[in-house]
Coordinates of C-alpha atoms (C1' of nucleotides) in Angstrom, one line a residue:
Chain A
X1 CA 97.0 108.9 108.0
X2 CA 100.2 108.0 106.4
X3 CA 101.8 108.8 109.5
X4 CA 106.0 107.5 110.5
X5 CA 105.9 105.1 113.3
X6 CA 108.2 105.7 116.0
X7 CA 110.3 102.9 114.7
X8 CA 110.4 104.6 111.5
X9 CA 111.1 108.0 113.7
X10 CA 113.8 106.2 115.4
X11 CA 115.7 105.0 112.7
X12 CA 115.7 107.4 110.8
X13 CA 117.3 109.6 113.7
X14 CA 119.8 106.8 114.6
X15 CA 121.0 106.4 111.5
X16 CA 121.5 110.0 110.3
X17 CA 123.2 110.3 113.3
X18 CA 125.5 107.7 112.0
X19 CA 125.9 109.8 109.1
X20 CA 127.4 113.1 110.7
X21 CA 130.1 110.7 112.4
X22 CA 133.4 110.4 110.5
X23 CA 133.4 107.9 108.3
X24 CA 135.6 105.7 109.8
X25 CA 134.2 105.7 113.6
X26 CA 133.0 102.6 115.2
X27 CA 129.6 104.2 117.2
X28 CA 128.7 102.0 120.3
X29 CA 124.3 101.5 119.6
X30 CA 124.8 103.1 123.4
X31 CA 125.8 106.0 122.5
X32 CA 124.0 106.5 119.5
X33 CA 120.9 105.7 121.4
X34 CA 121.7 108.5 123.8
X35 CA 122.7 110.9 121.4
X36 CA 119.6 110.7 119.6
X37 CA 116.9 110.1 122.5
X38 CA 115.5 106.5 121.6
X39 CA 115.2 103.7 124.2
X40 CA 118.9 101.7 123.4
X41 CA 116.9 98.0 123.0
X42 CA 114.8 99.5 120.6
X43 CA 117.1 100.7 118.7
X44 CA 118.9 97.9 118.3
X45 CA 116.1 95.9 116.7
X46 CA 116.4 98.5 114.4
X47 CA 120.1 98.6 113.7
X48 CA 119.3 94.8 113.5
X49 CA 117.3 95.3 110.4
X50 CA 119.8 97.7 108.6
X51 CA 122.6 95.3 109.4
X52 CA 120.8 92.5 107.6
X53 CA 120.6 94.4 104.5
X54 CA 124.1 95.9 104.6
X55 CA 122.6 99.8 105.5
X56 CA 125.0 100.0 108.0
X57 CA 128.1 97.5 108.9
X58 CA 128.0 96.0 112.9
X59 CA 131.3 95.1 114.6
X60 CA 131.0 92.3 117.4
X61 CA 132.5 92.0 120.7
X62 CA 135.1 94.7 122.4
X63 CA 136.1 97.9 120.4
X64 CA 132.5 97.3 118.5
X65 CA 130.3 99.2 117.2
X66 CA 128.3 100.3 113.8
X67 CA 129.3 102.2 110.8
X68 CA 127.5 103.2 107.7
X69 CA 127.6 100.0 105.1
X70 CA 127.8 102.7 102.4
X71 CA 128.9 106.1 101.7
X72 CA 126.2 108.4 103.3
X73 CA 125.5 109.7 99.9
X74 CA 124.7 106.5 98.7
X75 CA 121.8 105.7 101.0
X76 CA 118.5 107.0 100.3
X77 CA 116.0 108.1 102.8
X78 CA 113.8 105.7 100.9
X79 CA 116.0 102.5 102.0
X80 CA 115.8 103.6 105.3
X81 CA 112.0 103.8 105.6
X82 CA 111.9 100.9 103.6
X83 CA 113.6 98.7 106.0
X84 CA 112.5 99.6 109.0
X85 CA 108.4 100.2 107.8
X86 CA 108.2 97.9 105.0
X87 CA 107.1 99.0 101.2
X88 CA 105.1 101.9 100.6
X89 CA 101.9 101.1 99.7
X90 CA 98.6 103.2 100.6
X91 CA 96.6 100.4 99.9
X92 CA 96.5 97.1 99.2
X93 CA 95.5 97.2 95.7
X94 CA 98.5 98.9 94.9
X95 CA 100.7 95.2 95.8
X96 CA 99.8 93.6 92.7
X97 CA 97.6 93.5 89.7
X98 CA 94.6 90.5 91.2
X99 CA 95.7 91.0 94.5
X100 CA 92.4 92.6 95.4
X101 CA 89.0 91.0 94.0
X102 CA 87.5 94.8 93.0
X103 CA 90.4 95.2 91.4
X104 CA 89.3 95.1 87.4
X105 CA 86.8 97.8 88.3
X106 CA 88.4 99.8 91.0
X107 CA 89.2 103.2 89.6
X108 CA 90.7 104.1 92.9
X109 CA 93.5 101.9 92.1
X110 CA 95.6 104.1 89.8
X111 CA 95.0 106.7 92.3
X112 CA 97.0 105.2 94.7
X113 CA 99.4 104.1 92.9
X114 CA 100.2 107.5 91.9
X115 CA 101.0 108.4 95.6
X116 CA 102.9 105.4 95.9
X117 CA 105.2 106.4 93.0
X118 CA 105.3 110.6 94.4
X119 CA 106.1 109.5 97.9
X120 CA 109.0 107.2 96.2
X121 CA 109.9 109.4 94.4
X122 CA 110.4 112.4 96.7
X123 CA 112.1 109.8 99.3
X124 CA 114.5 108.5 97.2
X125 CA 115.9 111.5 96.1
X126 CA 117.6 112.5 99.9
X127 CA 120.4 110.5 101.2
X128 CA 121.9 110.7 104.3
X129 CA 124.1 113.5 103.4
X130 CA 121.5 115.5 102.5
X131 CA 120.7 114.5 105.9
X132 CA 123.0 114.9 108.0
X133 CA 123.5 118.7 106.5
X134 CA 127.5 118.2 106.2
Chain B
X1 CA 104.2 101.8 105.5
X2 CA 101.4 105.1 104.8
X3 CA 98.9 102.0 104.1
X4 CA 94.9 103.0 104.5
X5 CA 93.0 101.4 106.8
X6 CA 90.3 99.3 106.0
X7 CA 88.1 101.8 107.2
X8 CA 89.1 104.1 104.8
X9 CA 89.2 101.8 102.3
X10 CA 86.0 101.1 103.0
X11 CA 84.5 104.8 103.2
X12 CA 85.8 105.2 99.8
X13 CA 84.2 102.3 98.5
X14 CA 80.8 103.7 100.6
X15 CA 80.8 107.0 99.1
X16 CA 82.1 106.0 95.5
X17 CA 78.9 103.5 95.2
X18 CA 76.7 106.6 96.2
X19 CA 78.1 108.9 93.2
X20 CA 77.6 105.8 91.1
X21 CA 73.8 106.5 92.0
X22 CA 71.4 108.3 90.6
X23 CA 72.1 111.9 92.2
X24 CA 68.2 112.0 93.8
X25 CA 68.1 108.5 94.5
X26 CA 68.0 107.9 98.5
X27 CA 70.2 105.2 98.9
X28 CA 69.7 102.9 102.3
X29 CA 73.1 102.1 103.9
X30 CA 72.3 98.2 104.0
X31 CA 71.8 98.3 100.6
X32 CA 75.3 100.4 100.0
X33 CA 76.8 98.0 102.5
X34 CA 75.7 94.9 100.8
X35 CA 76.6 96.4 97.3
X36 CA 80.4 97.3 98.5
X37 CA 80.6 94.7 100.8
X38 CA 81.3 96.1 104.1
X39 CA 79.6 95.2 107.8
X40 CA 76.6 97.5 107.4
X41 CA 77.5 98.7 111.1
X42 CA 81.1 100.1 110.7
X43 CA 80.0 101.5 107.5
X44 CA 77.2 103.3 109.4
X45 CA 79.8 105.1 111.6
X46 CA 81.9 105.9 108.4
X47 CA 78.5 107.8 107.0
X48 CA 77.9 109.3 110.2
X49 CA 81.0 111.5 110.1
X50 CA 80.7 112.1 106.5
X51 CA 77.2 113.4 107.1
X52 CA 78.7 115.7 110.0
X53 CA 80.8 117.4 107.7
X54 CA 78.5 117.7 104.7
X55 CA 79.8 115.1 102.8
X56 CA 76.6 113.0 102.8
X57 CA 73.1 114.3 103.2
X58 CA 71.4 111.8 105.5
X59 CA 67.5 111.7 105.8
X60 CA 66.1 109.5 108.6
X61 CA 63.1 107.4 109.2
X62 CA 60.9 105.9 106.4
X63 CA 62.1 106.2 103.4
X64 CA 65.2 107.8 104.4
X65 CA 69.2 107.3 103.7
X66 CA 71.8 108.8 102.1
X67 CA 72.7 111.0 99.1
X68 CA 75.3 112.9 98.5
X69 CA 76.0 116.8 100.0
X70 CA 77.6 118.1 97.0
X71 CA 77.4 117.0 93.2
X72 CA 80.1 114.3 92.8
X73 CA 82.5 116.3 90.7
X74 CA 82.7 118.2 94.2
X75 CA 84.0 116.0 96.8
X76 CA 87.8 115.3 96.1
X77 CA 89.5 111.7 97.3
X78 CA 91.2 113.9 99.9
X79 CA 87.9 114.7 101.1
X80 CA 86.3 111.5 101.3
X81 CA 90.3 110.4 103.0
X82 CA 90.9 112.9 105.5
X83 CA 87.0 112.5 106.8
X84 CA 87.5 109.2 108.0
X85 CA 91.4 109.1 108.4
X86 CA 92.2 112.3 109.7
X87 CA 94.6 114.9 108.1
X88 CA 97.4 113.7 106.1
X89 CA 100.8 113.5 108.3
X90 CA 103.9 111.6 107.2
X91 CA 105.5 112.5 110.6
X92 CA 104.4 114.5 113.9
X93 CA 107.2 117.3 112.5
X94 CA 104.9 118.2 110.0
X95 CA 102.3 119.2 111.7
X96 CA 103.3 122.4 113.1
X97 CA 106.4 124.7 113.9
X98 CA 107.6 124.3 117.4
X99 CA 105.8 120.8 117.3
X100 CA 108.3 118.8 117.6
X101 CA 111.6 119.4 120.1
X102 CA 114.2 118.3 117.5
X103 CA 112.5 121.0 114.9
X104 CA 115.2 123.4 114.8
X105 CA 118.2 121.4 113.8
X106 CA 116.3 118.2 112.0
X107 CA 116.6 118.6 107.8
X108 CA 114.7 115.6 108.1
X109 CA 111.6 117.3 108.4
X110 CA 111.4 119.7 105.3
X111 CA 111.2 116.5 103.6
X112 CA 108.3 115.0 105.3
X113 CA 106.9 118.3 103.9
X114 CA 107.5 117.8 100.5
X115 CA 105.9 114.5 100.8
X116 CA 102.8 115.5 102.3
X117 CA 102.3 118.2 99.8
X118 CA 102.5 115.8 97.0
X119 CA 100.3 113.4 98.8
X120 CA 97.4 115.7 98.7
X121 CA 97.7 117.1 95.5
X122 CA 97.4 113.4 93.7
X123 CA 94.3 112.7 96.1
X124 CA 93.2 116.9 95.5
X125 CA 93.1 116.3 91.6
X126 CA 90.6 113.1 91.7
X127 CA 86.9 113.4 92.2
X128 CA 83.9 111.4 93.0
X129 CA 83.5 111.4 89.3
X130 CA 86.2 110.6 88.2
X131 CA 86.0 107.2 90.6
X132 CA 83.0 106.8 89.7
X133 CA 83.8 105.7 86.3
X134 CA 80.8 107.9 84.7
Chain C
dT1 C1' 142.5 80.5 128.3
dC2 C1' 139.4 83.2 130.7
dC3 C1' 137.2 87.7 131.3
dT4 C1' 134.8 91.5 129.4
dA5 C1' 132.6 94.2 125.8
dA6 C1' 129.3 94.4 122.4
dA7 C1' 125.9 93.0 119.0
dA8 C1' 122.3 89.2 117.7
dG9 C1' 118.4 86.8 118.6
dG10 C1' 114.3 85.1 121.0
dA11 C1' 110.6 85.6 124.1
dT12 C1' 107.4 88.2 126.3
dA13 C1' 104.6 92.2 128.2
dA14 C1' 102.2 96.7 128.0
dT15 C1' 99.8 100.0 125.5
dA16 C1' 97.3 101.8 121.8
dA17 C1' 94.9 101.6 117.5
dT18 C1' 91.9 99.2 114.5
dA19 C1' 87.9 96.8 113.5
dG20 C1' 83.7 95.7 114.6
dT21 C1' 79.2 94.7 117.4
dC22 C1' 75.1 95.7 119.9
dC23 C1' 71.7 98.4 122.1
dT24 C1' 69.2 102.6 122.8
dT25 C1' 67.6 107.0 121.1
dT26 C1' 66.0 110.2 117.8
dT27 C1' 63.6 111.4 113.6
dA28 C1' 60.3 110.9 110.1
dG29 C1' 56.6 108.7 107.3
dC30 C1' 52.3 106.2 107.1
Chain D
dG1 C1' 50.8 104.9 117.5
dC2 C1' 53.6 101.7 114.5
dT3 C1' 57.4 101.0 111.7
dA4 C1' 61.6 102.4 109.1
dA5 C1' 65.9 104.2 109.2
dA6 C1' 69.8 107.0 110.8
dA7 C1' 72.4 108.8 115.2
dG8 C1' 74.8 108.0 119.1
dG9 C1' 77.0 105.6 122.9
dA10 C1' 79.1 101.8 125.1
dC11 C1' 81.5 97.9 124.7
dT12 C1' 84.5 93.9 122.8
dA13 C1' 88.0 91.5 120.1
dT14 C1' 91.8 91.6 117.4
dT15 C1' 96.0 93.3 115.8
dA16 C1' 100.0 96.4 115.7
dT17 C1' 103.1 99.2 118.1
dT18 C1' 106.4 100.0 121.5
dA19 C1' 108.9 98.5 124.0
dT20 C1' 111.9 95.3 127.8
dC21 C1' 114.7 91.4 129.3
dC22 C1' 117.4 87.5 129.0
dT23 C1' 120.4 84.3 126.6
dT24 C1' 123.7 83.5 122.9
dT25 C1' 127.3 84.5 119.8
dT26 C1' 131.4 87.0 118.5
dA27 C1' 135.6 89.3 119.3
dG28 C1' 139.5 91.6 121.8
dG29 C1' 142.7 91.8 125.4
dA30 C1' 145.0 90.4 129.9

DNA sequence: TCCTAAAAGGATAATAATAGTCCTTTTAGC
DNA sequence: GCTAAAAGGACTATTATTATCCTTTTAGGA
């Protein structure tokens, strides 16, 4: 239960990776994709989905590449999962208040919505340079 | 992301209904099924392994059905979760030194940890009882 | 301008997990 | 023995995961 997907796996790997490059360095998805043992297409997707909401920065054509759209200390390990997995939610419940029909007498619901808020919590406080261990 | 599946949800709505119960009442799984609203034949598997590991008490033929194994300020949410769901794993890194290849060198995984931990201490700290609602 | 490099996007396929059903067997009470 | 009820096994359907491949867009350089 709760368990990382591969694409959740992968990303994070790819993108920490990213984050022990210098700054400045264009990183061809090839070569990041080698360097960190994930199948290149996949990760692409991936770098797809951070690219869309500015996680990391992509260059087109010849002398292209990605770089990290902010400083690593500035991206949260919670981001990451985030946009590769979706929101955290253990259960549905959690979503909204009348999302779920048992909902006025489910006493399970604040449960879970305590986990949501640890597991938040404990992602969002490691960023990439925690990460990356620089 | 770290979402239950139904079947989970739906063993904690199973087992919940029980501690709302009478403790000697013997409670038929049609009629929990009906009551929580869950196909009375998944929910049967669901009871099964809880009965395996002592959860449940199950009594068969006339009269027979379910109770529950311990009194319900016993069985923790972790319990009921982990019967059906398996342990609680954020990533594969978690589960063991040496597990996983990229173990030595991966600060990634430290934090997996922490999240686990803090996981199963929220679910821990809840009991039957308390969901119950008594 | 044309060629090449590289990411973006779309479609599709293979595998695995989830969700659920159905039938037979065992156990127990009447 | 008949019936009630859980246990167990086998199977099916649906959905999510984990990819792969091909085409398109964008950009740089000869």
């Amino acid at each position: 239960m709760m368990e990382l997907t591969r694409k959740g796996e992968y990303a994070v790997r790819g993108i920490v990776y990213l984050a022990t490059q210098p700054e400045d360095k264009v990183c061809l998805l090839s070569d990041i994709a080698a360097a960190v043992d994930v199948p290149a297409t996949f990760l692409a997707k991936i770098f797809q989905q951070f690219s869309k909401i500015g996680l990391v920065k992509s260059y087109r054509g010849t002398g292209g590449g990605f770089v990290l759209g902010r400083a690593a200390d500035r991206i949260t390990l919670l981001e990451v999962v985030e946009a590769v997995e979706g929101p955290i939610i253990p259960n549905r419940c959690v979503v909204a208040p009348g999302e779920c029909p048992r909902d006025v007498f489910c006493n399970v619901h604040p449960v879970w919505k305590r986990v949501q808020v640890q597991v938040r919590d404990v992602l969002e406080k490691v960023t990439l340079r925690d990460l990356a261990g620089l």
